PDB file of C-alpha atoms in Angstrom:
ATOM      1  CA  UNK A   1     -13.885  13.749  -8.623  1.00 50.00           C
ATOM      2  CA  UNK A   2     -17.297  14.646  -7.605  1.00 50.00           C
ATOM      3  CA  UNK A   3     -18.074  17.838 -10.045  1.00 49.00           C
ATOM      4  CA  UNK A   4     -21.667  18.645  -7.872  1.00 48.00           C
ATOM      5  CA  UNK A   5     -20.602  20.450  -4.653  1.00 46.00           C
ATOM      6  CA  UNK A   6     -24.179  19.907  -3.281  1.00 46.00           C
ATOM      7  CA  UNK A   7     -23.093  16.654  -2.358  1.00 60.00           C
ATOM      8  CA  UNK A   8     -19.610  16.926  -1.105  1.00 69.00           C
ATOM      9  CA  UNK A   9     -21.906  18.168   2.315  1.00 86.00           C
ATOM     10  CA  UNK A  10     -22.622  14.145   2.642  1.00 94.00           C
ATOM     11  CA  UNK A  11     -18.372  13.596   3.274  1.00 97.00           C
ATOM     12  CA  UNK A  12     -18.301  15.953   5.713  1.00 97.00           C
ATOM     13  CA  UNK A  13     -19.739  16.258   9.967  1.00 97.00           C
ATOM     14  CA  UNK A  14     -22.834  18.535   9.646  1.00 95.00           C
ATOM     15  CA  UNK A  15     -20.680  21.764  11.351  1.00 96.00           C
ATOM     16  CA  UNK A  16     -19.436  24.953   9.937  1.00 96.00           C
ATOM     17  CA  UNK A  17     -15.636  25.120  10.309  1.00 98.00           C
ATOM     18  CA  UNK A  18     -14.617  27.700  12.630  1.00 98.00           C
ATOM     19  CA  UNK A  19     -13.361  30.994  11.088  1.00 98.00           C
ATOM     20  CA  UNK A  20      -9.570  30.533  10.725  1.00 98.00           C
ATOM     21  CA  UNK A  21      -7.591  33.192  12.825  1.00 98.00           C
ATOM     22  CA  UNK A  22      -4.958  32.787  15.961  1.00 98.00           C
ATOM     23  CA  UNK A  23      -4.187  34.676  19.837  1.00 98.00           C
ATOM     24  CA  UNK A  24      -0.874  35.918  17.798  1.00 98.00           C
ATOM     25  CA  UNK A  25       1.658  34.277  15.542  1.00 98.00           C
ATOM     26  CA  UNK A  26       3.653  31.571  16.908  1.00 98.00           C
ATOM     27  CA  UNK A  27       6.662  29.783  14.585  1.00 95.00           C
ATOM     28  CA  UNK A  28       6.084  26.138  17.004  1.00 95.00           C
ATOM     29  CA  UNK A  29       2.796  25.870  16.823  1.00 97.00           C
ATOM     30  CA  UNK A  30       2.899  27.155  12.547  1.00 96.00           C
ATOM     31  CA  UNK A  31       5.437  23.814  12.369  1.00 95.00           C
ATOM     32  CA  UNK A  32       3.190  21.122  14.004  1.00 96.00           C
ATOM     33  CA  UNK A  33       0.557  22.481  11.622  1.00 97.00           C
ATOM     34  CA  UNK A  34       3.063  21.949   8.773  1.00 96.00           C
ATOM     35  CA  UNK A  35       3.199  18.271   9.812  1.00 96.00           C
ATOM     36  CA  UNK A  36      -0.520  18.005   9.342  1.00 97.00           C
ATOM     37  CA  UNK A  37      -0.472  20.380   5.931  1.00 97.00           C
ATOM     38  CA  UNK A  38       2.366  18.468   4.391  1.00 96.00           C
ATOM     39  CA  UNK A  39       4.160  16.047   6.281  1.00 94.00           C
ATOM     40  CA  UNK A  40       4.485  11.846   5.871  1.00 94.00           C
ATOM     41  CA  UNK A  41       0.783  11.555   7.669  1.00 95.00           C
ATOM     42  CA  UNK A  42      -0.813  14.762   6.110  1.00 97.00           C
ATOM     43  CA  UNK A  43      -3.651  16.420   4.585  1.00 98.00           C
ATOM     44  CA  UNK A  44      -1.442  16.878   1.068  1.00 98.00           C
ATOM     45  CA  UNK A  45      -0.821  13.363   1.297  1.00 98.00           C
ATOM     46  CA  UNK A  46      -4.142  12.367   1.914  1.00 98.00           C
ATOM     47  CA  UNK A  47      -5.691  14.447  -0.425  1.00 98.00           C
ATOM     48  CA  UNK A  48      -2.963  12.664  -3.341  1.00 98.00           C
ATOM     49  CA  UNK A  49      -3.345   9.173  -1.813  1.00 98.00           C
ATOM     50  CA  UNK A  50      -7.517   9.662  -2.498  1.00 98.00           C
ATOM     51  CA  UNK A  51      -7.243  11.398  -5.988  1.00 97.00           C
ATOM     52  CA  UNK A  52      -5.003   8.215  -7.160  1.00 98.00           C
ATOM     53  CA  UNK A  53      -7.703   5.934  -5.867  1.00 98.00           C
ATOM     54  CA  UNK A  54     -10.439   7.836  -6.872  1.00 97.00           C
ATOM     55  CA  UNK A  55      -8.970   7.670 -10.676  1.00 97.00           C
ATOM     56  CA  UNK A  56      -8.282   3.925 -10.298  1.00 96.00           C
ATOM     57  CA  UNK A  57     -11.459   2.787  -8.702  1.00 95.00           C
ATOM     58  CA  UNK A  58     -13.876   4.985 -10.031  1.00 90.00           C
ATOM     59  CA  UNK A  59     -14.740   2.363 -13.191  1.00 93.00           C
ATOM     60  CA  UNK A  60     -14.496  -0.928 -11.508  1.00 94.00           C
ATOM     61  CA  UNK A  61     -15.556  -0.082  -8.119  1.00 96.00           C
ATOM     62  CA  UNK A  62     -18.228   3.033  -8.561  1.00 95.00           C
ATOM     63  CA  UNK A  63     -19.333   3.847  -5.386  1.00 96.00           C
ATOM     64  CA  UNK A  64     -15.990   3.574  -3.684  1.00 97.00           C
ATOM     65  CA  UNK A  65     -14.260   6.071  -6.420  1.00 96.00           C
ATOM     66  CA  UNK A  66     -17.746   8.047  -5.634  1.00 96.00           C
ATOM     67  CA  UNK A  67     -17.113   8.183  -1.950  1.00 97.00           C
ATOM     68  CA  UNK A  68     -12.905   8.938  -2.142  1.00 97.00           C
ATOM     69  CA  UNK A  69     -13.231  11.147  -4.359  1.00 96.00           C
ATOM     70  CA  UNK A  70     -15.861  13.376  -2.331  1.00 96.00           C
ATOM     71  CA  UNK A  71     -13.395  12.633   0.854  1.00 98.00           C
ATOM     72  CA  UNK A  72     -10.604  13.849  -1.345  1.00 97.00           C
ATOM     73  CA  UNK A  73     -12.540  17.278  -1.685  1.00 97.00           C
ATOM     74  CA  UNK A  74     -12.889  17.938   2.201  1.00 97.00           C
ATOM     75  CA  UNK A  75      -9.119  16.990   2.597  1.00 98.00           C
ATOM     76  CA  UNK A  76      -8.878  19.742   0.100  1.00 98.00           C
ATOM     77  CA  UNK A  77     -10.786  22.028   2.085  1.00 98.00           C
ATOM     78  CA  UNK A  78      -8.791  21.181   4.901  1.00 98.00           C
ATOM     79  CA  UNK A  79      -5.337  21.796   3.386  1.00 98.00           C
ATOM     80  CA  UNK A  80      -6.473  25.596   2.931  1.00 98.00           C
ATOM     81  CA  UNK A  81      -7.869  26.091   6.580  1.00 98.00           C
ATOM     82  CA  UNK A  82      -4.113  24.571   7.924  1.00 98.00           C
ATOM     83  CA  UNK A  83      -2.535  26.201   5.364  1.00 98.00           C
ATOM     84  CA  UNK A  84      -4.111  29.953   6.474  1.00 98.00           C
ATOM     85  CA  UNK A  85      -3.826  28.996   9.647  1.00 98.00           C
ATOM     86  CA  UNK A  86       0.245  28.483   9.307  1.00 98.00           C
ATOM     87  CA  UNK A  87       0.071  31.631   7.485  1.00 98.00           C
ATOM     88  CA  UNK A  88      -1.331  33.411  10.250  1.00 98.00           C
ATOM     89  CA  UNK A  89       1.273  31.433  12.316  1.00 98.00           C
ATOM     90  CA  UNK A  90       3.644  33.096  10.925  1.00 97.00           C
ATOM     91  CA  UNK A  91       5.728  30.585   8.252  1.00 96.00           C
ATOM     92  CA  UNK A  92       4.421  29.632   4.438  1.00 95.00           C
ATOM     93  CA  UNK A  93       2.008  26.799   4.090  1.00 96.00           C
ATOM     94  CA  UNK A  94       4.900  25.496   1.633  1.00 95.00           C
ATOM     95  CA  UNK A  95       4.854  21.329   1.209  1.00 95.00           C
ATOM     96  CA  UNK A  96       7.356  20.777   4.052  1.00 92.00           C
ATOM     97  CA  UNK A  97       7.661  19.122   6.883  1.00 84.00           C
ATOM     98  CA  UNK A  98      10.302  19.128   9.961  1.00 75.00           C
ATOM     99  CA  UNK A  99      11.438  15.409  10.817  1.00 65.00           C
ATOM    100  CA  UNK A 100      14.176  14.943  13.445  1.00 62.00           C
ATOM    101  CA  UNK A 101      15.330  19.213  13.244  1.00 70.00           C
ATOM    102  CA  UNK A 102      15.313  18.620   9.320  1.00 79.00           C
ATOM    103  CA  UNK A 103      13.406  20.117   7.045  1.00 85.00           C
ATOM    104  CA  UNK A 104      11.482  17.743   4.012  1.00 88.00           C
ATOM    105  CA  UNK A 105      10.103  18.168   0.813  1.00 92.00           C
ATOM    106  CA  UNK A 106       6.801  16.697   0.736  1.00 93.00           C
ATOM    107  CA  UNK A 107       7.322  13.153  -1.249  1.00 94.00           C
ATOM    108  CA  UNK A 108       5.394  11.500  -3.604  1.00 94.00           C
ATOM    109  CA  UNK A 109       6.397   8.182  -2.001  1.00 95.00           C
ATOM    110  CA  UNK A 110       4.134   9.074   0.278  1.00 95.00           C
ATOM    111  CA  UNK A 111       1.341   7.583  -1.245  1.00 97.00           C
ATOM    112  CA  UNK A 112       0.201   4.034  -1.099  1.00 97.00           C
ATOM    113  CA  UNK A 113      -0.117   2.924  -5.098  1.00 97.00           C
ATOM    114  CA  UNK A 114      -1.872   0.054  -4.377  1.00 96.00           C
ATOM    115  CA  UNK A 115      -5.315  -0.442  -6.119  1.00 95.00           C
ATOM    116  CA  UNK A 116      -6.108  -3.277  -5.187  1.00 96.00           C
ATOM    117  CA  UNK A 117     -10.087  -2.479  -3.539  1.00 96.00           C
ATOM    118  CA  UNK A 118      -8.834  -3.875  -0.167  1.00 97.00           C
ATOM    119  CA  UNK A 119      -5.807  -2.760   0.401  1.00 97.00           C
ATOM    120  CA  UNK A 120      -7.116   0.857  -1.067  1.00 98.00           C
ATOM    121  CA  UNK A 121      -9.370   1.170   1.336  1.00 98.00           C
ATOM    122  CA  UNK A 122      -7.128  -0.060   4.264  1.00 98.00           C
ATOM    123  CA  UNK A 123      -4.570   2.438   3.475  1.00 98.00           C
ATOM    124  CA  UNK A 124      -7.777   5.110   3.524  1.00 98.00           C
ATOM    125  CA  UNK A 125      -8.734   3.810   7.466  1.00 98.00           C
ATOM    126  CA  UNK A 126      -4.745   3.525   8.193  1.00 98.00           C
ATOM    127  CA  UNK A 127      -4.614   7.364   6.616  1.00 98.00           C
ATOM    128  CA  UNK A 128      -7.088   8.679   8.516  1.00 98.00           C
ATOM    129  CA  UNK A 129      -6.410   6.866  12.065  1.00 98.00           C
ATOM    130  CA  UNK A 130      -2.886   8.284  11.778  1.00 98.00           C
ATOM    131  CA  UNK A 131      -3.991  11.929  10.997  1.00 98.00           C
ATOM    132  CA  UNK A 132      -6.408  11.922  14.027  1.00 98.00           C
ATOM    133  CA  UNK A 133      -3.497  10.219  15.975  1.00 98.00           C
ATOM    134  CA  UNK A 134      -1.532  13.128  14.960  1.00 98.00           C
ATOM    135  CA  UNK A 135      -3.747  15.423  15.417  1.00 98.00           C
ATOM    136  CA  UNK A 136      -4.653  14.580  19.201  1.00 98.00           C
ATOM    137  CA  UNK A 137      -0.944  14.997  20.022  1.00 98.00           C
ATOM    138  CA  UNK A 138      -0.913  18.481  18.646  1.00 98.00           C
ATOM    139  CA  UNK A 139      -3.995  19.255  20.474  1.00 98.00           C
ATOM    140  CA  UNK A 140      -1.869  18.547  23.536  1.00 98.00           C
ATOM    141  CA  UNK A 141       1.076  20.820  22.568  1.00 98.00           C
ATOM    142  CA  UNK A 142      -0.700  23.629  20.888  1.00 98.00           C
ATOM    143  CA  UNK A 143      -2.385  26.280  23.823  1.00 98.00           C
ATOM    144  CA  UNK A 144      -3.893  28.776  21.329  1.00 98.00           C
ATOM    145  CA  UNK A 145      -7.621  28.568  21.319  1.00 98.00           C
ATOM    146  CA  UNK A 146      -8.276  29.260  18.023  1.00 98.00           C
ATOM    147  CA  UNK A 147      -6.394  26.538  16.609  1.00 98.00           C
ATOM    148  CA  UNK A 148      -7.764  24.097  19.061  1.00 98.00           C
ATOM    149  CA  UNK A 149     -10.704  24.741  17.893  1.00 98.00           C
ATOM    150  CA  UNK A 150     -10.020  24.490  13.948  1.00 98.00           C
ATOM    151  CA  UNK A 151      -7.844  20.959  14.757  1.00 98.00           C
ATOM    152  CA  UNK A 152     -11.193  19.616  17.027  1.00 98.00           C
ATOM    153  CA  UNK A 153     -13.293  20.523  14.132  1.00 98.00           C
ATOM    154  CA  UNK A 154     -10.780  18.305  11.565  1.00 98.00           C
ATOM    155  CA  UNK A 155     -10.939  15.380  13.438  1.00 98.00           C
ATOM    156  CA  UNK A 156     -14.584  15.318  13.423  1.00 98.00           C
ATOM    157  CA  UNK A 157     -14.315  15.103  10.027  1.00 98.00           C
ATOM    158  CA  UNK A 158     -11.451  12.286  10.124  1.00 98.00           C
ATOM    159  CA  UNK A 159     -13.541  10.436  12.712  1.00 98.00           C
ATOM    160  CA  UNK A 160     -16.497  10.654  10.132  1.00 98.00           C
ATOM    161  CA  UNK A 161     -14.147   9.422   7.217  1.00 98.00           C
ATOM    162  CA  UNK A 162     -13.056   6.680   9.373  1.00 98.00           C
ATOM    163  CA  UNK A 163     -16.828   5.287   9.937  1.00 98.00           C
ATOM    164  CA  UNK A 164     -17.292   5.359   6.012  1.00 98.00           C
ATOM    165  CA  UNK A 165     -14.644   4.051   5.243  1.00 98.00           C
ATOM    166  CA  UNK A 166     -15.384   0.962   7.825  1.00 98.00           C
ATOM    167  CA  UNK A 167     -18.666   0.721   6.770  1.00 98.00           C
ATOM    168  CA  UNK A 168     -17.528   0.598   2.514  1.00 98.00           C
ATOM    169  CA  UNK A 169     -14.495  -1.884   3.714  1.00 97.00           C
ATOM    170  CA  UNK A 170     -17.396  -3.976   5.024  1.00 96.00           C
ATOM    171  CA  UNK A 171     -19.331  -4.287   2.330  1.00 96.00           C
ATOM    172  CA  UNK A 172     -16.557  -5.243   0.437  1.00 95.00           C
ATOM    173  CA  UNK A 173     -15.738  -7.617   2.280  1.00 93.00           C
ATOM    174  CA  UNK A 174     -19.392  -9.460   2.826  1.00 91.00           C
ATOM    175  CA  UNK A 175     -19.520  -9.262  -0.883  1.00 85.00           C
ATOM    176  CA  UNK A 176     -16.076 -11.296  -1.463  1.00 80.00           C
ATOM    177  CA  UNK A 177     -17.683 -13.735   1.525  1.00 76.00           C
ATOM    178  CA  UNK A 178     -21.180 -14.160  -0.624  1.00 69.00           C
ATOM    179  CA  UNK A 179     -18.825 -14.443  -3.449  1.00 74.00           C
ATOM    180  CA  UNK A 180     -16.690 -17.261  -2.175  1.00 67.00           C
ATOM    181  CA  UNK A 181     -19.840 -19.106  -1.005  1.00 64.00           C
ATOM    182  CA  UNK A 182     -21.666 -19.030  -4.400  1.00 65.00           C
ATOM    183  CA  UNK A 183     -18.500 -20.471  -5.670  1.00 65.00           C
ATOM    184  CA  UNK A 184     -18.159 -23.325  -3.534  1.00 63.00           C
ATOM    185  CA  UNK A 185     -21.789 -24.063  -3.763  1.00 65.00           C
ATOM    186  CA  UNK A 186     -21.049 -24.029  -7.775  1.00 65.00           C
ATOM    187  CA  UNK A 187     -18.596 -26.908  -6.944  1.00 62.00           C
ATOM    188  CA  UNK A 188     -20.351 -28.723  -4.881  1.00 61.00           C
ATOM    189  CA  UNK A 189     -22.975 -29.015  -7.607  1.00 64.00           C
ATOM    190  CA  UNK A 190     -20.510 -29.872  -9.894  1.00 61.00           C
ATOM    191  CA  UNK A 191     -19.275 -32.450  -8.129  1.00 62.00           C
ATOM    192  CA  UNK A 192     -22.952 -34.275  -7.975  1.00 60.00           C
TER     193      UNK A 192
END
């Protein structure tokens, strides 16, 4: 991972995160934040799914394992504003989640293992689109301001994640193009 914290300020939306506190504790809204800290599409899960790629990337594709890796650290951050925030809720920021009236252990099969560069950073843009996806609903269902404000304030973030991840899949994917024309321009030659 990134060991400078100067720099994780580059993965992140230029904003301070609002101070974490709530109107008064409330078990409902403390489980829809669980979702977020720990459930399938989750912070916890996010924050594993870019430490494995960070570790696999980070020799053969640099400045991908450089940018996941920084991402990884503000998912970090953002595990330990939902989990105070479920504290103040009321319930444990413990790795759980409530699925259909059950309660889950947070699962390691939660994480895409693929490391292949593509598919990598597709599960990144799929991992993020989901959590603001998620996140949206439980803006609609969640009436305390406080926590509005802290979830508005993650999604920036997301949203900004999203764009970098885009704009890194792109490149990627030019370079495979260039790749694939230098190649055939190889065999052409050949063939003369």
């Amino acid at each position: 991972m990134p060991s400078d914290h100067c720099k994780q300020g580059k993965y992140m939306v230029n904003k301070p995160y609002p101070e974490v506190k709530v109107e008064k504790e409330n078990v409902f809204y403390a489980n829809l934040l669980l979702q977020d800290y720990a459930g399938i599409i989750s912070e916890f899960t996010a924050v594993s799914l870019y430490s494995f790629q960070h570790i696999v990337s980070e020799d053969k594709y640099k400045d991908y394992g450089e940018l996941i890796g920084g991402i990884s650290i503000i998912e970090m951050k953002h595990l330990e504003l939902l989990g105070k925030a479920i504290k103040l809720l009321g319930r444990k920021p413990a790795f759980i989640a409530c699925s259909c009236s059950e309660w889950e252990y947070w699962k390691a099969s939660n994480v895409d293992y693929s490391d292949n560069i593509f598919d990598m950073i597709k599960a990144a843009m799929r991992a993020e689109s989901e959590a603001i996806e998620n996140y949206r609903k439980h803006l609609e269902m969640i009436g305390d301001k406080y926590i509005r404000q802290l979830i508005e304030r993650i999604i920036m973030d997301e949203e900004y994640h999203l764009k970098l991840f885009t704009n890194i899949y792109n490149k990627y994917l030019s370079k495979e193009k260039d790749e694939v024309k230098k190649n055939q321009n190889k065999k052409k030659k050949h063939r003369e």
